GROMACS .gro file of N, CA and C in nm:
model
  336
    1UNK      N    1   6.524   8.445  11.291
    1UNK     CA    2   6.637   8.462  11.203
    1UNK      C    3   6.712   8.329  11.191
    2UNK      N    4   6.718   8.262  11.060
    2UNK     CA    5   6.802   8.177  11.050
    2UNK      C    6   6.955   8.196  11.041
    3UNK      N    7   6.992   8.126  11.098
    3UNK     CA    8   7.163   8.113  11.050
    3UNK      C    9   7.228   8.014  11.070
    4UNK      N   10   7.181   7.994  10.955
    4UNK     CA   11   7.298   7.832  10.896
    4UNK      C   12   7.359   7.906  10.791
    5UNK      N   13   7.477   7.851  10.848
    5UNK     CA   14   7.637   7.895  10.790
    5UNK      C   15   7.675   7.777  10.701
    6UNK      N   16   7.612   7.666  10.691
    6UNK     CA   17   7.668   7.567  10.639
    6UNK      C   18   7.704   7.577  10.455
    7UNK      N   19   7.652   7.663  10.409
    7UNK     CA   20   7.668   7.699  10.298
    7UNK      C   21   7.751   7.933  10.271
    8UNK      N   22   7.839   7.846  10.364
    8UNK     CA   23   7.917   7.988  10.356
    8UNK      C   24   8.052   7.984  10.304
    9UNK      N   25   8.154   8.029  10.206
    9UNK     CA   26   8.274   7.951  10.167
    9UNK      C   27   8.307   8.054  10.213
   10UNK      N   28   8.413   7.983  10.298
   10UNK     CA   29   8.520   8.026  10.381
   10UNK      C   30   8.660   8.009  10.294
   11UNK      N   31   8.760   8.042  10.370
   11UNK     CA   32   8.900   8.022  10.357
   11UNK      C   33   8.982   8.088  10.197
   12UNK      N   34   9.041   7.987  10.133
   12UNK     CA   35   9.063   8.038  10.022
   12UNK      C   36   9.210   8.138   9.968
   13UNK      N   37   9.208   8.190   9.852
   13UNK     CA   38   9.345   8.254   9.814
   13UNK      C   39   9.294   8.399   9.771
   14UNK      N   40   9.408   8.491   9.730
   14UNK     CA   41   9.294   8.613   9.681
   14UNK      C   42   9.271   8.578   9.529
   15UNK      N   43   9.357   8.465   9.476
   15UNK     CA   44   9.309   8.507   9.345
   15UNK      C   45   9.322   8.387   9.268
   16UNK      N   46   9.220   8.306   9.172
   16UNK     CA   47   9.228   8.157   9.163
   16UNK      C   48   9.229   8.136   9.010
   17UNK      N   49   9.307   8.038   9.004
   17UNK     CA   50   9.372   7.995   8.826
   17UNK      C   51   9.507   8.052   8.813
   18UNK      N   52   9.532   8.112   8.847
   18UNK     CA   53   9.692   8.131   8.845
   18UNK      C   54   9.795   8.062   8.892
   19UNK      N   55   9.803   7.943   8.825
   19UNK     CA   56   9.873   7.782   8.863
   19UNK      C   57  10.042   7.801   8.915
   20UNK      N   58  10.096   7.902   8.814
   20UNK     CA   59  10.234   7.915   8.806
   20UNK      C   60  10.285   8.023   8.855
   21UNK      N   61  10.377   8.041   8.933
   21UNK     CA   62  10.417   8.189   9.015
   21UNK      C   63  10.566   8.192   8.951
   22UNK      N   64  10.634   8.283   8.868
   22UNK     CA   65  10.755   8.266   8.845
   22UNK      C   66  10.809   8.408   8.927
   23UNK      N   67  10.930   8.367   8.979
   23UNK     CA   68  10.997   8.530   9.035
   23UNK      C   69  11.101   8.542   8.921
   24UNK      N   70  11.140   8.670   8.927
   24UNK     CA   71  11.198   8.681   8.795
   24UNK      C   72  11.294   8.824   8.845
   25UNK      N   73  11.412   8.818   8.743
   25UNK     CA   74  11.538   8.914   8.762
   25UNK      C   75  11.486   9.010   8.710
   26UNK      N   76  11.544   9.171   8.750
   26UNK     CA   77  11.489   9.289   8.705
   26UNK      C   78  11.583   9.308   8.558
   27UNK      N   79  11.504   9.272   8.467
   27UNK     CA   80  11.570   9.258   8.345
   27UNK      C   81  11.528   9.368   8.271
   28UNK      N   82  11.500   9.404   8.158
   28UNK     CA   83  11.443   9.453   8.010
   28UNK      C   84  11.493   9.390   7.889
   29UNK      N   85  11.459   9.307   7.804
   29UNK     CA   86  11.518   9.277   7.680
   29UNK      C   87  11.374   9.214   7.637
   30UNK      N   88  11.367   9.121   7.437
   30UNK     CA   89  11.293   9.116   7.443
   30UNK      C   90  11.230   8.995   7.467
   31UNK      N   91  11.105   8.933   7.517
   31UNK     CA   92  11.080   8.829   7.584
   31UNK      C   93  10.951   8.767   7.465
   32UNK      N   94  10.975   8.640   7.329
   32UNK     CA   95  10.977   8.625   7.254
   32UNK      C   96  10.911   8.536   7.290
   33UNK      N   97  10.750   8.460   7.209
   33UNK     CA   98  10.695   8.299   7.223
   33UNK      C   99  10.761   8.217   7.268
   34UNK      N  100  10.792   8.152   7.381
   34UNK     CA  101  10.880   8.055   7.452
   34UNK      C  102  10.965   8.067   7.571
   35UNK      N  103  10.975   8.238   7.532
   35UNK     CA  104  11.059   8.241   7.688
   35UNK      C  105  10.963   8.275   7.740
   36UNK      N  106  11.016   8.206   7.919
   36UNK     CA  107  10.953   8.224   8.051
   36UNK      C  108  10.893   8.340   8.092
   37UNK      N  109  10.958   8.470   8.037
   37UNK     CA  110  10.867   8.588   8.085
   37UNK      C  111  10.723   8.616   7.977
   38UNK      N  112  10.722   8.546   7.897
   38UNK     CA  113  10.596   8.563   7.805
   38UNK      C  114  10.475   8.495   7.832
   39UNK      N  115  10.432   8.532   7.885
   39UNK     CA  116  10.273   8.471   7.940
   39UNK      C  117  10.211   8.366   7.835
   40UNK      N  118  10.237   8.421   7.730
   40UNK     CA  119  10.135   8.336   7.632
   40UNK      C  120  10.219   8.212   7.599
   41UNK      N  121  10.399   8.181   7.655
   41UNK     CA  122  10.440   8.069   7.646
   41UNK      C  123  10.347   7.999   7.693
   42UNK      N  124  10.262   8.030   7.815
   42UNK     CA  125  10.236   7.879   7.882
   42UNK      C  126  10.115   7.879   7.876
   43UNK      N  127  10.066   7.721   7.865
   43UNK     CA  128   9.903   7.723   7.824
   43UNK      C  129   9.820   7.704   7.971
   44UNK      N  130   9.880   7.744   8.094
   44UNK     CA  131   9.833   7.765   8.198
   44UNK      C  132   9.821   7.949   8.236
   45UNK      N  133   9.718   7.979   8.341
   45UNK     CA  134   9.754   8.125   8.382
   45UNK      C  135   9.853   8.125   8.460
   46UNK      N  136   9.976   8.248   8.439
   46UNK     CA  137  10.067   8.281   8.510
   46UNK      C  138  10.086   8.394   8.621
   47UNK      N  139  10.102   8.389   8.721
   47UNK     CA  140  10.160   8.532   8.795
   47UNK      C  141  10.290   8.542   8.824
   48UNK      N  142  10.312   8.663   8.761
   48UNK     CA  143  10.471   8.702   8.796
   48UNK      C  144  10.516   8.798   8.902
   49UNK      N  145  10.616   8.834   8.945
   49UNK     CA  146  10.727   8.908   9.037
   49UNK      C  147  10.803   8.961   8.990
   50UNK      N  148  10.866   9.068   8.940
   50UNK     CA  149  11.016   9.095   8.891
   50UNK      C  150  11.073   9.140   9.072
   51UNK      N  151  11.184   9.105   9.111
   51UNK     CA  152  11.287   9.203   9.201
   51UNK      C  153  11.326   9.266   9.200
   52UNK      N  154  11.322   9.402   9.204
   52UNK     CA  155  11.344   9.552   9.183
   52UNK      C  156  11.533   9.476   9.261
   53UNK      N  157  11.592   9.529   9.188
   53UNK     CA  158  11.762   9.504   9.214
   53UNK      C  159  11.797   9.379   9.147
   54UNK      N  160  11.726   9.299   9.111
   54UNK     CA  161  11.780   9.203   9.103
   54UNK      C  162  11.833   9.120   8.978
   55UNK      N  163  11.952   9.178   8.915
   55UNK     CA  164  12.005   9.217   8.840
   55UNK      C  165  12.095   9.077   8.807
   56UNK      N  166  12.143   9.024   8.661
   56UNK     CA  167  12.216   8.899   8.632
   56UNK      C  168  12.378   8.924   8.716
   57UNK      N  169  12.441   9.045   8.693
   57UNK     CA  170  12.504   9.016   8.790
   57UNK      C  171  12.493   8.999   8.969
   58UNK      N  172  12.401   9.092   8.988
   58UNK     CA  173  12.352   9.041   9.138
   58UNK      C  174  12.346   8.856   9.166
   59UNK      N  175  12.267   8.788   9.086
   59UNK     CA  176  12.241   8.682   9.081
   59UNK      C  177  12.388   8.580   9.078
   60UNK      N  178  12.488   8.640   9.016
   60UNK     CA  179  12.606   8.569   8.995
   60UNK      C  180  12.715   8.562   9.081
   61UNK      N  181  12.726   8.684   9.131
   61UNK     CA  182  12.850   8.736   9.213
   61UNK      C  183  12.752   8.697   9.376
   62UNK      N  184  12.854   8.655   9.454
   62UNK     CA  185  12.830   8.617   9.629
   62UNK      C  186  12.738   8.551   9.619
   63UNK      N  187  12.731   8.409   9.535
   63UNK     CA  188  12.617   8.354   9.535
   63UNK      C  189  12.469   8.405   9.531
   64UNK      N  190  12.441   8.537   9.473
   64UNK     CA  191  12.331   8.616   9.483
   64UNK      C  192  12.247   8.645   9.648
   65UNK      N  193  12.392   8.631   9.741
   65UNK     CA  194  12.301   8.659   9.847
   65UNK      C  195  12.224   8.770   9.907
   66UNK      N  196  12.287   8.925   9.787
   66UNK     CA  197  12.203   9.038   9.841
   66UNK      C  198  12.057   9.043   9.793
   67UNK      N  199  12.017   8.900   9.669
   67UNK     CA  200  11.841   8.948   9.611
   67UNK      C  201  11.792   8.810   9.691
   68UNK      N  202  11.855   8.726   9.752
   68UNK     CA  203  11.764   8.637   9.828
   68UNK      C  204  11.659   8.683   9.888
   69UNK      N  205  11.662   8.727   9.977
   69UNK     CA  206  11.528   8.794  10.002
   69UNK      C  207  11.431   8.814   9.964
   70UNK      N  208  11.492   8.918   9.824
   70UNK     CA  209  11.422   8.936   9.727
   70UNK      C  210  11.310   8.853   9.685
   71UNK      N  211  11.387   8.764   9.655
   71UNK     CA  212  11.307   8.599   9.621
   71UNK      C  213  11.181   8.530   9.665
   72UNK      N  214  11.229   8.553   9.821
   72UNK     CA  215  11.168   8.509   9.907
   72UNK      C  216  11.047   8.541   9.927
   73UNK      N  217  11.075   8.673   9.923
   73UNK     CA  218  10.925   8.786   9.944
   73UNK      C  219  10.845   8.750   9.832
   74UNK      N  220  10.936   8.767   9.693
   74UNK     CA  221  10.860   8.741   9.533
   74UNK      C  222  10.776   8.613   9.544
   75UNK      N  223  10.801   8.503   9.600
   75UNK     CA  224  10.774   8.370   9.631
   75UNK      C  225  10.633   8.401   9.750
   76UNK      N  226  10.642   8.461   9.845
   76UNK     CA  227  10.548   8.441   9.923
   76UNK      C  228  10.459   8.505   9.839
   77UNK      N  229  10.469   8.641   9.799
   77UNK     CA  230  10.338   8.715   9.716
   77UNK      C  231  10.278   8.637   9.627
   78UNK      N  232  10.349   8.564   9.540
   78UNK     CA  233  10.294   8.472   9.475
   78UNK      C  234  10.227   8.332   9.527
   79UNK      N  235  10.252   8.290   9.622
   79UNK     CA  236  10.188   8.188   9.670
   79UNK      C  237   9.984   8.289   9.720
   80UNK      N  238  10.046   8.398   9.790
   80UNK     CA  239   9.954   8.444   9.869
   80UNK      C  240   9.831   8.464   9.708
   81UNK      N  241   9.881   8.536   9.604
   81UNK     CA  242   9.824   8.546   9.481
   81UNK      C  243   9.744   8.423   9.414
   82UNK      N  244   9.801   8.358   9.502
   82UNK     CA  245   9.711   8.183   9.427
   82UNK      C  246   9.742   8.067   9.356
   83UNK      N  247   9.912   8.093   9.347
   83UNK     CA  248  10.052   8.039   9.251
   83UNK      C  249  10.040   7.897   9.322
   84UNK      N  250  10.013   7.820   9.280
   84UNK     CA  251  10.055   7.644   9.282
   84UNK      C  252  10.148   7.592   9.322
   85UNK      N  253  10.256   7.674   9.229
   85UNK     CA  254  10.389   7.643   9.202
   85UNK      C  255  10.449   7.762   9.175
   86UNK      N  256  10.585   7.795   9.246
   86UNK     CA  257  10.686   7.855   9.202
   86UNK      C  258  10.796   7.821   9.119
   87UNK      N  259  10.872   7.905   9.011
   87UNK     CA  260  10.988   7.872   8.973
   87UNK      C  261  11.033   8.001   8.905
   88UNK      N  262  11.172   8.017   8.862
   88UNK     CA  263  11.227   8.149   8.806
   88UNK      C  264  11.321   8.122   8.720
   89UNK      N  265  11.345   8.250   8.645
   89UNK     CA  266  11.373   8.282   8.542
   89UNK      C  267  11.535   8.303   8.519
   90UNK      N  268  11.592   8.228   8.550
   90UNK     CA  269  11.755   8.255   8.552
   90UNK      C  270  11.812   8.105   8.598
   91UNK      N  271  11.883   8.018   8.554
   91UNK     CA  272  11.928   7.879   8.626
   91UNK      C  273  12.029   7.948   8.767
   92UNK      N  274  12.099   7.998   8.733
   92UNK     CA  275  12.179   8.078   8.852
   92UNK      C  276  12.102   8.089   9.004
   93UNK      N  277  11.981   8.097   8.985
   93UNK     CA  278  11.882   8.119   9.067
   93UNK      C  279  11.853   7.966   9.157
   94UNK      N  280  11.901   7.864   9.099
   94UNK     CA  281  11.891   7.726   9.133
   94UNK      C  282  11.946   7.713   9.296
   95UNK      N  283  12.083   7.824   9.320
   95UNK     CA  284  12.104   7.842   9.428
   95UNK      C  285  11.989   7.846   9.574
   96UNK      N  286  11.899   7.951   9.516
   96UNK     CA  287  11.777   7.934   9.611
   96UNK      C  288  11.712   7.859   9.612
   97UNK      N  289  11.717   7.712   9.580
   97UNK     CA  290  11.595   7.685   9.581
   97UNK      C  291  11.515   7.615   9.705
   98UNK      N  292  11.602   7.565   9.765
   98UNK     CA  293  11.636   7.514   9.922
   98UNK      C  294  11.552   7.606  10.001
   99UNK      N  295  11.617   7.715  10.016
   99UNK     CA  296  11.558   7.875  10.119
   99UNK      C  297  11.423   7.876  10.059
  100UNK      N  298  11.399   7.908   9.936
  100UNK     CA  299  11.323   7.885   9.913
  100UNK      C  300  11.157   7.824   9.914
  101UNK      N  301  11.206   7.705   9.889
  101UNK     CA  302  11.129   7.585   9.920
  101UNK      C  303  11.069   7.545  10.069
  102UNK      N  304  11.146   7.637  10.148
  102UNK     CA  305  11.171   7.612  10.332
  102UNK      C  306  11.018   7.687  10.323
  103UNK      N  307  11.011   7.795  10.271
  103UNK     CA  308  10.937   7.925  10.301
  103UNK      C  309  10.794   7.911  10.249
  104UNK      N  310  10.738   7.860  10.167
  104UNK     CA  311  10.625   7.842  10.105
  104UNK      C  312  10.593   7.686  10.112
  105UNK      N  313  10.458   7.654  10.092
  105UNK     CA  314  10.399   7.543  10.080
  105UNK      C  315  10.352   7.485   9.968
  106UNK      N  316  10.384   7.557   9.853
  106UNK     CA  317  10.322   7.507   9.705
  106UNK      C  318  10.529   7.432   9.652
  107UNK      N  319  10.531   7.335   9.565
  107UNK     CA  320  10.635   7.306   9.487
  107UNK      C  321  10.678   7.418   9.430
  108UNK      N  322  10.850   7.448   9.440
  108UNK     CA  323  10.949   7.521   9.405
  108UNK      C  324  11.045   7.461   9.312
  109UNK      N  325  11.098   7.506   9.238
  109UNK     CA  326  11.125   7.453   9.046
  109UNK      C  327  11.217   7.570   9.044
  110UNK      N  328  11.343   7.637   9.060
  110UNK     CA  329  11.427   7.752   9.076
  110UNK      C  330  11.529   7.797   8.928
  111UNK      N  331  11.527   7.670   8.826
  111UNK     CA  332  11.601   7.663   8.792
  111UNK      C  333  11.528   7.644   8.635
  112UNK      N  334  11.538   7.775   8.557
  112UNK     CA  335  11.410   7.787   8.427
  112UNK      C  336  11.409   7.653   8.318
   0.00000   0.00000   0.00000
């Protein structure tokens, strides 16, 4: 029985080409050629996050410290997903980007 492993690929992400990870506020309105939540804005593949709570006023009031978390988590799933890069959908959000940035290993961009 042979076993050479030398041609075995190891390591890796679960999911590859998905350059851009944006986390994003639990919104509904409509998201039009150009804005950030529209996939087909960008001529790269995207994966997204929305934060269940995480609402424009959440984001505004106490420095948005009750959806940090939020963020955080949205940020790791997306890295774990295969995301390059993070960034999100609200400038308000610029607050995190620090915590953020601490937590993942791909470049963080917080501020749309």
């Amino acid at each position: 029985m042979n076993t050479n492993y030398k041609n075995i690929a190891k390591g890796g992400k679960a999911v590859y080409g998905g350059t851009v990870g944006v986390c994003m506020l639990d919104t509904q309105f409509p998201r039009i050629h150009g804005d950030i939540a529209n996939a087909r804005t960008w001529s790269v593949p995207v994966h997204y996050r929305v934060v269940p709570g995480a609402t424009p006023k959440a984001a505004v009031f106490d420095g948005g410290k009750e959806i940090l978390d939020g963020f955080i988590d949205a940020a790791k799933q997306l890295v774990k997903m295969g995301a390059d890069g993070i960034t999100t959908n609200c400038g308000f959000l610029s607050l995190f980007q620090e915590k953020m940035a601490e937590v993942v290993n791909v470049p963080v961009a917080t501020s749309s």
